[in-house]
mmCIF file of C-alpha atoms in Angstrom:
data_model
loop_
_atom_site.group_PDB
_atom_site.id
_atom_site.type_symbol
_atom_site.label_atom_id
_atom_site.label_comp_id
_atom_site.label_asym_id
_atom_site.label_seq_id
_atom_site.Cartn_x
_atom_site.Cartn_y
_atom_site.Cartn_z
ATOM 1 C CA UNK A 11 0.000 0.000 0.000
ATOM 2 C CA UNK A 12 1.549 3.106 -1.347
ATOM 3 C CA UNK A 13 0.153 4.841 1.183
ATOM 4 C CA UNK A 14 1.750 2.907 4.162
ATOM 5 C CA UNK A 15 4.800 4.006 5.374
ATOM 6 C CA UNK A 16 8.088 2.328 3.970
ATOM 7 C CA UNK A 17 9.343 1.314 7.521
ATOM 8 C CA UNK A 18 7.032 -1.610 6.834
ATOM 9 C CA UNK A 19 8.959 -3.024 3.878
ATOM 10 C CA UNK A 20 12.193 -2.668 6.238
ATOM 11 C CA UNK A 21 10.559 -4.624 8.681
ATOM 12 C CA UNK A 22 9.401 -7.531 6.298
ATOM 13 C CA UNK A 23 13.110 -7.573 4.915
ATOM 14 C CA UNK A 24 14.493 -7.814 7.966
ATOM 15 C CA UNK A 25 12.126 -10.615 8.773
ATOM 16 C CA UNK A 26 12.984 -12.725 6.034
ATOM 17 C CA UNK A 27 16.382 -11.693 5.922
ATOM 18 C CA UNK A 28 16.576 -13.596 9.725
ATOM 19 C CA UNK A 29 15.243 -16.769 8.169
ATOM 20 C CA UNK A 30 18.094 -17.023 5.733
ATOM 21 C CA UNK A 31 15.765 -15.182 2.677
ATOM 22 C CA UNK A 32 18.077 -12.672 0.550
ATOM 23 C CA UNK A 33 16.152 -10.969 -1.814
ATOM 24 C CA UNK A 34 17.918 -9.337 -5.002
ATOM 25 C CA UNK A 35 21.060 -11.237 -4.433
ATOM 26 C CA UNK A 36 23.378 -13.935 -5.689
ATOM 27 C CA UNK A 37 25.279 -16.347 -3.603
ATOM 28 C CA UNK A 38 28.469 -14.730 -2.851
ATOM 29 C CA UNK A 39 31.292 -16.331 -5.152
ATOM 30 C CA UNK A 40 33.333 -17.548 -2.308
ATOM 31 C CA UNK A 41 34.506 -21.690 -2.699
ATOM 32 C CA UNK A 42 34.416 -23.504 0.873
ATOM 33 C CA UNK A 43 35.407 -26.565 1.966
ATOM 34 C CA UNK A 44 36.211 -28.168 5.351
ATOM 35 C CA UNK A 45 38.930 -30.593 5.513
ATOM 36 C CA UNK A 46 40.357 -33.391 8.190
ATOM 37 C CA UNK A 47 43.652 -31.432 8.722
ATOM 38 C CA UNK A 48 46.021 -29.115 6.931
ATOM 39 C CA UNK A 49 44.139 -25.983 8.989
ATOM 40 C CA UNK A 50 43.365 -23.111 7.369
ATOM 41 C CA UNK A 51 44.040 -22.904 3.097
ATOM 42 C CA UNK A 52 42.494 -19.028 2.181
ATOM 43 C CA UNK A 53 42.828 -17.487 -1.070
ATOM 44 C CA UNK A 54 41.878 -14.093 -2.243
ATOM 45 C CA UNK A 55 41.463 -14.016 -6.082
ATOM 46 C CA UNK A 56 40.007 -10.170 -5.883
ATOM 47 C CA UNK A 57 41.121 -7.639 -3.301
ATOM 48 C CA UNK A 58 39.114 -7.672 -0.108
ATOM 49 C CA UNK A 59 38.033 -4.385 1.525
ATOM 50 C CA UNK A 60 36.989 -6.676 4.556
ATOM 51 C CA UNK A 61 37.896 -10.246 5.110
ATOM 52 C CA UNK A 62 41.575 -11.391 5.819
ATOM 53 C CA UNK A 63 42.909 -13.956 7.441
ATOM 54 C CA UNK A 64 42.177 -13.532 10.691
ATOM 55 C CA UNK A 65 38.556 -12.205 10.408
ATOM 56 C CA UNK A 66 38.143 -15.381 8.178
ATOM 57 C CA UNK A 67 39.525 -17.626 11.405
ATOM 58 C CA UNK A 68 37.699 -15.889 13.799
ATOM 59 C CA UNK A 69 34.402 -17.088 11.843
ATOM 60 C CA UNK A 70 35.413 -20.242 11.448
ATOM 61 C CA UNK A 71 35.870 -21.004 15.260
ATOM 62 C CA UNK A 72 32.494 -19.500 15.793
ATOM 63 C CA UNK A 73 31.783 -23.061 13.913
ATOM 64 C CA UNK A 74 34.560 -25.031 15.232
ATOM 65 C CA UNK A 75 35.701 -25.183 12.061
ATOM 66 C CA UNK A 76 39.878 -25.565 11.795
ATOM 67 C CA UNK A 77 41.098 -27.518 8.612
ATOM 68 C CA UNK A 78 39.150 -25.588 5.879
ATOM 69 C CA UNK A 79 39.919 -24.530 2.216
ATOM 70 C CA UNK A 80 38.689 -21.227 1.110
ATOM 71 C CA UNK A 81 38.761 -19.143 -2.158
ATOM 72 C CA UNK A 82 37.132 -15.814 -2.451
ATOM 73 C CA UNK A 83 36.460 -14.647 -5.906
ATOM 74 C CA UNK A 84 34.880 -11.780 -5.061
ATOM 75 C CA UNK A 85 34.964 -8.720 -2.519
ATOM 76 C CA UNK A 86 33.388 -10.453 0.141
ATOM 77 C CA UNK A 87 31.961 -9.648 3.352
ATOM 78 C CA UNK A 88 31.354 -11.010 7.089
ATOM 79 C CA UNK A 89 28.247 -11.879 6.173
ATOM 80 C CA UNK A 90 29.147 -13.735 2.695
ATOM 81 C CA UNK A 91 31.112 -16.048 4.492
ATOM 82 C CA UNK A 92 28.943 -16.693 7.511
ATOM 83 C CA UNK A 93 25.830 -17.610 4.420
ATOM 84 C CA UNK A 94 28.177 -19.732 2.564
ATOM 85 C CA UNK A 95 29.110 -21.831 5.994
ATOM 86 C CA UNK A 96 25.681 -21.893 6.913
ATOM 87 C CA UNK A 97 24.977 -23.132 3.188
ATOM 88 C CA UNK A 98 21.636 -22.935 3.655
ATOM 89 C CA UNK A 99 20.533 -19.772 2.494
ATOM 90 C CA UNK A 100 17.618 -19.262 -0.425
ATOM 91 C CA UNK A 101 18.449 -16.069 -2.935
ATOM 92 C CA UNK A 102 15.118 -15.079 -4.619
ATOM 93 C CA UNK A 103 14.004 -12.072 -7.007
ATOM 94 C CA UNK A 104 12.449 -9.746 -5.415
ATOM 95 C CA UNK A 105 9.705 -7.283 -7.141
ATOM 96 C CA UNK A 106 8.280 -4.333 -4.779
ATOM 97 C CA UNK A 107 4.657 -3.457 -5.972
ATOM 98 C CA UNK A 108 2.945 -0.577 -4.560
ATOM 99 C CA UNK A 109 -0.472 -0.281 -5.037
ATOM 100 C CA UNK A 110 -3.101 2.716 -4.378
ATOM 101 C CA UNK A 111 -0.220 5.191 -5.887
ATOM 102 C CA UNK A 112 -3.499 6.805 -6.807
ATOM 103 C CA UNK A 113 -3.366 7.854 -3.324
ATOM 104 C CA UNK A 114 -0.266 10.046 -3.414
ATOM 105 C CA UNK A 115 1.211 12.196 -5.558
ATOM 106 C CA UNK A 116 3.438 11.997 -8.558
ATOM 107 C CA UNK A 117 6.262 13.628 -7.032
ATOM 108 C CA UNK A 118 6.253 10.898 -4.049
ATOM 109 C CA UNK A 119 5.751 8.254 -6.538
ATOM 110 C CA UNK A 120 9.331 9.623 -8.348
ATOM 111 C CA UNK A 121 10.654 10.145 -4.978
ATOM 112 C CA UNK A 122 9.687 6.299 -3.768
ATOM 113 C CA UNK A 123 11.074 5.251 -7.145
ATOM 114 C CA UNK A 124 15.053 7.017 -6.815
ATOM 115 C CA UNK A 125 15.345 5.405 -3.343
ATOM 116 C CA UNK A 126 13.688 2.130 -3.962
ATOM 117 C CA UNK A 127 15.116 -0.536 -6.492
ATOM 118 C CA UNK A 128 12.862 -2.934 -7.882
ATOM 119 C CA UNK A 129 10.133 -0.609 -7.110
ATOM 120 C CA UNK A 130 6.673 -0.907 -9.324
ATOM 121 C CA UNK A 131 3.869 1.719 -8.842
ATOM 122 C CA UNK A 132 0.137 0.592 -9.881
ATOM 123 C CA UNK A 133 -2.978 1.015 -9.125
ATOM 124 C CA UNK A 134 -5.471 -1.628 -9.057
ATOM 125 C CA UNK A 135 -8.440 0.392 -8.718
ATOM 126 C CA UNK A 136 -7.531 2.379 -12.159
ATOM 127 C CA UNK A 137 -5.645 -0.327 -14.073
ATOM 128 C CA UNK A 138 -2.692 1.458 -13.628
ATOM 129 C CA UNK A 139 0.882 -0.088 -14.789
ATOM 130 C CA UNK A 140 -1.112 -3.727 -14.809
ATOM 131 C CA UNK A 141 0.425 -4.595 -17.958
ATOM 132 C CA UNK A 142 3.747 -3.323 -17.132
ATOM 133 C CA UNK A 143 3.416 -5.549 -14.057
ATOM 134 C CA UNK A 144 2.954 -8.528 -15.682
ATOM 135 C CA UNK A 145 6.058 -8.245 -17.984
ATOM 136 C CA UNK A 146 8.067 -8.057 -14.743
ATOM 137 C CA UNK A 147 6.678 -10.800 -12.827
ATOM 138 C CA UNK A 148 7.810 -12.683 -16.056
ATOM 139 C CA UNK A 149 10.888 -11.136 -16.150
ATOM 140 C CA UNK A 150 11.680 -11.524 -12.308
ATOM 141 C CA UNK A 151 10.690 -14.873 -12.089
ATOM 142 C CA UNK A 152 12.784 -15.797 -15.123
ATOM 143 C CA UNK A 153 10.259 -17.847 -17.348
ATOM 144 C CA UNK A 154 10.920 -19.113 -20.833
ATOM 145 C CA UNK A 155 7.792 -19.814 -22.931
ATOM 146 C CA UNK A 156 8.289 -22.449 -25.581
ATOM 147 C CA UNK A 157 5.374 -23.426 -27.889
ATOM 148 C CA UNK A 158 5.622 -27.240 -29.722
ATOM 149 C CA UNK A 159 4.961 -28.045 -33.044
ATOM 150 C CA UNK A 160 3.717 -31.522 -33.371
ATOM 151 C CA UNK A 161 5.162 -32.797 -37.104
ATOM 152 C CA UNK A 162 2.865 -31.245 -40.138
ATOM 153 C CA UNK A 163 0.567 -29.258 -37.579
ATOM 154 C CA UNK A 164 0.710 -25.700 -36.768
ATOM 155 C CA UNK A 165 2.525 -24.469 -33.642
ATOM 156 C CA UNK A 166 0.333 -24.693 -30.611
ATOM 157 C CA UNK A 167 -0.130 -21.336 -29.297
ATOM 158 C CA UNK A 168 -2.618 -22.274 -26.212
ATOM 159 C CA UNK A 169 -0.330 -24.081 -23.612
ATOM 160 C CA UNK A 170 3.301 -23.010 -23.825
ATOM 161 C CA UNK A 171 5.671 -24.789 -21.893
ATOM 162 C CA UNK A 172 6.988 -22.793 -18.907
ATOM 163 C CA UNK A 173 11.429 -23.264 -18.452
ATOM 164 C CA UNK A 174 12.859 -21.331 -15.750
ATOM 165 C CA UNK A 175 16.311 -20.096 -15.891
ATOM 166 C CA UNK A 176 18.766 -18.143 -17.765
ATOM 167 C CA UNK A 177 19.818 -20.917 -20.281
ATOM 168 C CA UNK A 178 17.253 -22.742 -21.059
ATOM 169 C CA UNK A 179 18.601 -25.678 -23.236
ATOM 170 C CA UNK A 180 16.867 -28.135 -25.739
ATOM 171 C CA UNK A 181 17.271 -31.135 -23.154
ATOM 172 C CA UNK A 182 16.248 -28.964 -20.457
ATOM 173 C CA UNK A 183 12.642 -28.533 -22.348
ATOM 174 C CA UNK A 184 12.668 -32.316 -23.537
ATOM 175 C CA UNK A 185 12.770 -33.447 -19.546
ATOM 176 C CA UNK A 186 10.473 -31.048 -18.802
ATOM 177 C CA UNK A 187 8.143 -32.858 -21.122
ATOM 178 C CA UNK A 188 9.280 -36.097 -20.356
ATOM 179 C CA UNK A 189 12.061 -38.349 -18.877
ATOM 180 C CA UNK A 190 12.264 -40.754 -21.069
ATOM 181 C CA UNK A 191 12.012 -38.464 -24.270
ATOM 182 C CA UNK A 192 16.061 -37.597 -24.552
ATOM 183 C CA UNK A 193 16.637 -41.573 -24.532
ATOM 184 C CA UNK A 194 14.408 -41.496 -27.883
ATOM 185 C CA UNK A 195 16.111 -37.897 -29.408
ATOM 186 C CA UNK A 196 17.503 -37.447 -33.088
ATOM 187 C CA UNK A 197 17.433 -33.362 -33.296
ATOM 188 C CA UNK A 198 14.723 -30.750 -32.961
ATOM 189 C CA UNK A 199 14.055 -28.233 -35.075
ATOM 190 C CA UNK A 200 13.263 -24.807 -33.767
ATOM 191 C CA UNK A 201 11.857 -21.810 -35.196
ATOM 192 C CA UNK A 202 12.011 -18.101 -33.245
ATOM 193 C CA UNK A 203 14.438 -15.487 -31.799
ATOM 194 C CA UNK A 204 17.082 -18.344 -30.854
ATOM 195 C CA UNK A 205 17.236 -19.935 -34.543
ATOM 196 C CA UNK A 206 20.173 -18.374 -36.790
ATOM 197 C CA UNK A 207 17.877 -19.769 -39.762
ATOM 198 C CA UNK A 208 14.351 -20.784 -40.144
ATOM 199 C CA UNK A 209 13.819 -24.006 -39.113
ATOM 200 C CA UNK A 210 16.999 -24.697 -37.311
ATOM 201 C CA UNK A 211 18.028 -28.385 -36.788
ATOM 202 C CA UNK A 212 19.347 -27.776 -33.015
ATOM 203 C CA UNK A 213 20.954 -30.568 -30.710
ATOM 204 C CA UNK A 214 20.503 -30.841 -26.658
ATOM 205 C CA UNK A 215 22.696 -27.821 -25.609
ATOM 206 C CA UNK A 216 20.861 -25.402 -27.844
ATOM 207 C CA UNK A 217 19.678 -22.549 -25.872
ATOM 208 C CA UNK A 218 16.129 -21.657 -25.982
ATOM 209 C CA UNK A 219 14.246 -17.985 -25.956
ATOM 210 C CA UNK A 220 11.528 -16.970 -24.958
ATOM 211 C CA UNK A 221 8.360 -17.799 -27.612
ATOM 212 C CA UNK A 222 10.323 -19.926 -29.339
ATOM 213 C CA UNK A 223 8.566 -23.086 -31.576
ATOM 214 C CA UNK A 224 10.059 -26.466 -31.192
ATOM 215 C CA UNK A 225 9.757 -29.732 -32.771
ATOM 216 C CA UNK A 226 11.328 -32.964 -31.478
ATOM 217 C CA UNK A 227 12.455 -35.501 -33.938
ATOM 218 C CA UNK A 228 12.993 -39.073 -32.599
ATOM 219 C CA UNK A 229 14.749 -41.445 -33.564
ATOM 220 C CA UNK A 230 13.140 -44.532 -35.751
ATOM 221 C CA UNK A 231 11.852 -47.290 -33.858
ATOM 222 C CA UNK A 232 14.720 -49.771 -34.990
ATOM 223 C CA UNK A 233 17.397 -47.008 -33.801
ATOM 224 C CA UNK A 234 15.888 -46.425 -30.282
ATOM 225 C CA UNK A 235 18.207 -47.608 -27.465
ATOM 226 C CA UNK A 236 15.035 -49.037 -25.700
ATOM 227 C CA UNK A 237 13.919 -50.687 -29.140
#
Protein backbone atom coordinates (compact mmCIF):
# COMPACT_ATOMS: atom_id res chain seq x y z
CA UNK A 1 0.00 0.00 0.00
CA UNK A 2 1.55 3.11 -1.35
CA UNK A 3 0.15 4.84 1.18
CA UNK A 4 1.75 2.91 4.16
CA UNK A 5 4.80 4.01 5.37
CA UNK A 6 8.09 2.33 3.97
CA UNK A 7 9.34 1.31 7.52
CA UNK A 8 7.03 -1.61 6.83
CA UNK A 9 8.96 -3.02 3.88
CA UNK A 10 12.19 -2.67 6.24
CA UNK A 11 10.56 -4.62 8.68
CA UNK A 12 9.40 -7.53 6.30
CA UNK A 13 13.11 -7.57 4.91
CA UNK A 14 14.49 -7.81 7.97
CA UNK A 15 12.13 -10.62 8.77
CA UNK A 16 12.98 -12.72 6.03
CA UNK A 17 16.38 -11.69 5.92
CA UNK A 18 16.58 -13.60 9.73
CA UNK A 19 15.24 -16.77 8.17
CA UNK A 20 18.09 -17.02 5.73
CA UNK A 21 15.76 -15.18 2.68
CA UNK A 22 18.08 -12.67 0.55
CA UNK A 23 16.15 -10.97 -1.81
CA UNK A 24 17.92 -9.34 -5.00
CA UNK A 25 21.06 -11.24 -4.43
CA UNK A 26 23.38 -13.93 -5.69
CA UNK A 27 25.28 -16.35 -3.60
CA UNK A 28 28.47 -14.73 -2.85
CA UNK A 29 31.29 -16.33 -5.15
CA UNK A 30 33.33 -17.55 -2.31
CA UNK A 31 34.51 -21.69 -2.70
CA UNK A 32 34.42 -23.50 0.87
CA UNK A 33 35.41 -26.57 1.97
CA UNK A 34 36.21 -28.17 5.35
CA UNK A 35 38.93 -30.59 5.51
CA UNK A 36 40.36 -33.39 8.19
CA UNK A 37 43.65 -31.43 8.72
CA UNK A 38 46.02 -29.11 6.93
CA UNK A 39 44.14 -25.98 8.99
CA UNK A 40 43.37 -23.11 7.37
CA UNK A 41 44.04 -22.90 3.10
CA UNK A 42 42.49 -19.03 2.18
CA UNK A 43 42.83 -17.49 -1.07
CA UNK A 44 41.88 -14.09 -2.24
CA UNK A 45 41.46 -14.02 -6.08
CA UNK A 46 40.01 -10.17 -5.88
CA UNK A 47 41.12 -7.64 -3.30
CA UNK A 48 39.11 -7.67 -0.11
CA UNK A 49 38.03 -4.39 1.52
CA UNK A 50 36.99 -6.68 4.56
CA UNK A 51 37.90 -10.25 5.11
CA UNK A 52 41.57 -11.39 5.82
CA UNK A 53 42.91 -13.96 7.44
CA UNK A 54 42.18 -13.53 10.69
CA UNK A 55 38.56 -12.20 10.41
CA UNK A 56 38.14 -15.38 8.18
CA UNK A 57 39.52 -17.63 11.41
CA UNK A 58 37.70 -15.89 13.80
CA UNK A 59 34.40 -17.09 11.84
CA UNK A 60 35.41 -20.24 11.45
CA UNK A 61 35.87 -21.00 15.26
CA UNK A 62 32.49 -19.50 15.79
CA UNK A 63 31.78 -23.06 13.91
CA UNK A 64 34.56 -25.03 15.23
CA UNK A 65 35.70 -25.18 12.06
CA UNK A 66 39.88 -25.56 11.80
CA UNK A 67 41.10 -27.52 8.61
CA UNK A 68 39.15 -25.59 5.88
CA UNK A 69 39.92 -24.53 2.22
CA UNK A 70 38.69 -21.23 1.11
CA UNK A 71 38.76 -19.14 -2.16
CA UNK A 72 37.13 -15.81 -2.45
CA UNK A 73 36.46 -14.65 -5.91
CA UNK A 74 34.88 -11.78 -5.06
CA UNK A 75 34.96 -8.72 -2.52
CA UNK A 76 33.39 -10.45 0.14
CA UNK A 77 31.96 -9.65 3.35
CA UNK A 78 31.35 -11.01 7.09
CA UNK A 79 28.25 -11.88 6.17
CA UNK A 80 29.15 -13.73 2.70
CA UNK A 81 31.11 -16.05 4.49
CA UNK A 82 28.94 -16.69 7.51
CA UNK A 83 25.83 -17.61 4.42
CA UNK A 84 28.18 -19.73 2.56
CA UNK A 85 29.11 -21.83 5.99
CA UNK A 86 25.68 -21.89 6.91
CA UNK A 87 24.98 -23.13 3.19
CA UNK A 88 21.64 -22.94 3.66
CA UNK A 89 20.53 -19.77 2.49
CA UNK A 90 17.62 -19.26 -0.43
CA UNK A 91 18.45 -16.07 -2.93
CA UNK A 92 15.12 -15.08 -4.62
CA UNK A 93 14.00 -12.07 -7.01
CA UNK A 94 12.45 -9.75 -5.42
CA UNK A 95 9.70 -7.28 -7.14
CA UNK A 96 8.28 -4.33 -4.78
CA UNK A 97 4.66 -3.46 -5.97
CA UNK A 98 2.94 -0.58 -4.56
CA UNK A 99 -0.47 -0.28 -5.04
CA UNK A 100 -3.10 2.72 -4.38
CA UNK A 101 -0.22 5.19 -5.89
CA UNK A 102 -3.50 6.80 -6.81
CA UNK A 103 -3.37 7.85 -3.32
CA UNK A 104 -0.27 10.05 -3.41
CA UNK A 105 1.21 12.20 -5.56
CA UNK A 106 3.44 12.00 -8.56
CA UNK A 107 6.26 13.63 -7.03
CA UNK A 108 6.25 10.90 -4.05
CA UNK A 109 5.75 8.25 -6.54
CA UNK A 110 9.33 9.62 -8.35
CA UNK A 111 10.65 10.15 -4.98
CA UNK A 112 9.69 6.30 -3.77
CA UNK A 113 11.07 5.25 -7.15
CA UNK A 114 15.05 7.02 -6.81
CA UNK A 115 15.35 5.40 -3.34
CA UNK A 116 13.69 2.13 -3.96
CA UNK A 117 15.12 -0.54 -6.49
CA UNK A 118 12.86 -2.93 -7.88
CA UNK A 119 10.13 -0.61 -7.11
CA UNK A 120 6.67 -0.91 -9.32
CA UNK A 121 3.87 1.72 -8.84
CA UNK A 122 0.14 0.59 -9.88
CA UNK A 123 -2.98 1.02 -9.12
CA UNK A 124 -5.47 -1.63 -9.06
CA UNK A 125 -8.44 0.39 -8.72
CA UNK A 126 -7.53 2.38 -12.16
CA UNK A 127 -5.64 -0.33 -14.07
CA UNK A 128 -2.69 1.46 -13.63
CA UNK A 129 0.88 -0.09 -14.79
CA UNK A 130 -1.11 -3.73 -14.81
CA UNK A 131 0.42 -4.60 -17.96
CA UNK A 132 3.75 -3.32 -17.13
CA UNK A 133 3.42 -5.55 -14.06
CA UNK A 134 2.95 -8.53 -15.68
CA UNK A 135 6.06 -8.24 -17.98
CA UNK A 136 8.07 -8.06 -14.74
CA UNK A 137 6.68 -10.80 -12.83
CA UNK A 138 7.81 -12.68 -16.06
CA UNK A 139 10.89 -11.14 -16.15
CA UNK A 140 11.68 -11.52 -12.31
CA UNK A 141 10.69 -14.87 -12.09
CA UNK A 142 12.78 -15.80 -15.12
CA UNK A 143 10.26 -17.85 -17.35
CA UNK A 144 10.92 -19.11 -20.83
CA UNK A 145 7.79 -19.81 -22.93
CA UNK A 146 8.29 -22.45 -25.58
CA UNK A 147 5.37 -23.43 -27.89
CA UNK A 148 5.62 -27.24 -29.72
CA UNK A 149 4.96 -28.04 -33.04
CA UNK A 150 3.72 -31.52 -33.37
CA UNK A 151 5.16 -32.80 -37.10
CA UNK A 152 2.86 -31.25 -40.14
CA UNK A 153 0.57 -29.26 -37.58
CA UNK A 154 0.71 -25.70 -36.77
CA UNK A 155 2.53 -24.47 -33.64
CA UNK A 156 0.33 -24.69 -30.61
CA UNK A 157 -0.13 -21.34 -29.30
CA UNK A 158 -2.62 -22.27 -26.21
CA UNK A 159 -0.33 -24.08 -23.61
CA UNK A 160 3.30 -23.01 -23.83
CA UNK A 161 5.67 -24.79 -21.89
CA UNK A 162 6.99 -22.79 -18.91
CA UNK A 163 11.43 -23.26 -18.45
CA UNK A 164 12.86 -21.33 -15.75
CA UNK A 165 16.31 -20.10 -15.89
CA UNK A 166 18.77 -18.14 -17.77
CA UNK A 167 19.82 -20.92 -20.28
CA UNK A 168 17.25 -22.74 -21.06
CA UNK A 169 18.60 -25.68 -23.24
CA UNK A 170 16.87 -28.13 -25.74
CA UNK A 171 17.27 -31.14 -23.15
CA UNK A 172 16.25 -28.96 -20.46
CA UNK A 173 12.64 -28.53 -22.35
CA UNK A 174 12.67 -32.32 -23.54
CA UNK A 175 12.77 -33.45 -19.55
CA UNK A 176 10.47 -31.05 -18.80
CA UNK A 177 8.14 -32.86 -21.12
CA UNK A 178 9.28 -36.10 -20.36
CA UNK A 179 12.06 -38.35 -18.88
CA UNK A 180 12.26 -40.75 -21.07
CA UNK A 181 12.01 -38.46 -24.27
CA UNK A 182 16.06 -37.60 -24.55
CA UNK A 183 16.64 -41.57 -24.53
CA UNK A 184 14.41 -41.50 -27.88
CA UNK A 185 16.11 -37.90 -29.41
CA UNK A 186 17.50 -37.45 -33.09
CA UNK A 187 17.43 -33.36 -33.30
CA UNK A 188 14.72 -30.75 -32.96
CA UNK A 189 14.06 -28.23 -35.08
CA UNK A 190 13.26 -24.81 -33.77
CA UNK A 191 11.86 -21.81 -35.20
CA UNK A 192 12.01 -18.10 -33.24
CA UNK A 193 14.44 -15.49 -31.80
CA UNK A 194 17.08 -18.34 -30.85
CA UNK A 195 17.24 -19.93 -34.54
CA UNK A 196 20.17 -18.37 -36.79
CA UNK A 197 17.88 -19.77 -39.76
CA UNK A 198 14.35 -20.78 -40.14
CA UNK A 199 13.82 -24.01 -39.11
CA UNK A 200 17.00 -24.70 -37.31
CA UNK A 201 18.03 -28.39 -36.79
CA UNK A 202 19.35 -27.78 -33.02
CA UNK A 203 20.95 -30.57 -30.71
CA UNK A 204 20.50 -30.84 -26.66
CA UNK A 205 22.70 -27.82 -25.61
CA UNK A 206 20.86 -25.40 -27.84
CA UNK A 207 19.68 -22.55 -25.87
CA UNK A 208 16.13 -21.66 -25.98
CA UNK A 209 14.25 -17.99 -25.96
CA UNK A 210 11.53 -16.97 -24.96
CA UNK A 211 8.36 -17.80 -27.61
CA UNK A 212 10.32 -19.93 -29.34
CA UNK A 213 8.57 -23.09 -31.58
CA UNK A 214 10.06 -26.47 -31.19
CA UNK A 215 9.76 -29.73 -32.77
CA UNK A 216 11.33 -32.96 -31.48
CA UNK A 217 12.46 -35.50 -33.94
CA UNK A 218 12.99 -39.07 -32.60
CA UNK A 219 14.75 -41.44 -33.56
CA UNK A 220 13.14 -44.53 -35.75
CA UNK A 221 11.85 -47.29 -33.86
CA UNK A 222 14.72 -49.77 -34.99
CA UNK A 223 17.40 -47.01 -33.80
CA UNK A 224 15.89 -46.43 -30.28
CA UNK A 225 18.21 -47.61 -27.47
CA UNK A 226 15.03 -49.04 -25.70
CA UNK A 227 13.92 -50.69 -29.14
Amino acid sequence: DAAKPVTHKLLIERELEGFGIRLNKRPPNIYFKRKMKGGLNLQALVTQTVLNKDLVSAVLREYKIQHADIILKCDASEDDLIDVIEGNRVYVPCLYVFNKVDKISRQEVELIGKRLPHFLPISGEFGWNIEALKDKIWEYMDLTRVYTKPKGQMPDFTQPVILRGHRTTVEGFCNRIHKRLMANFKHALVWGSSAKHVPQTAGVAHVLEDEDVIQVVKLPPSAAPNA
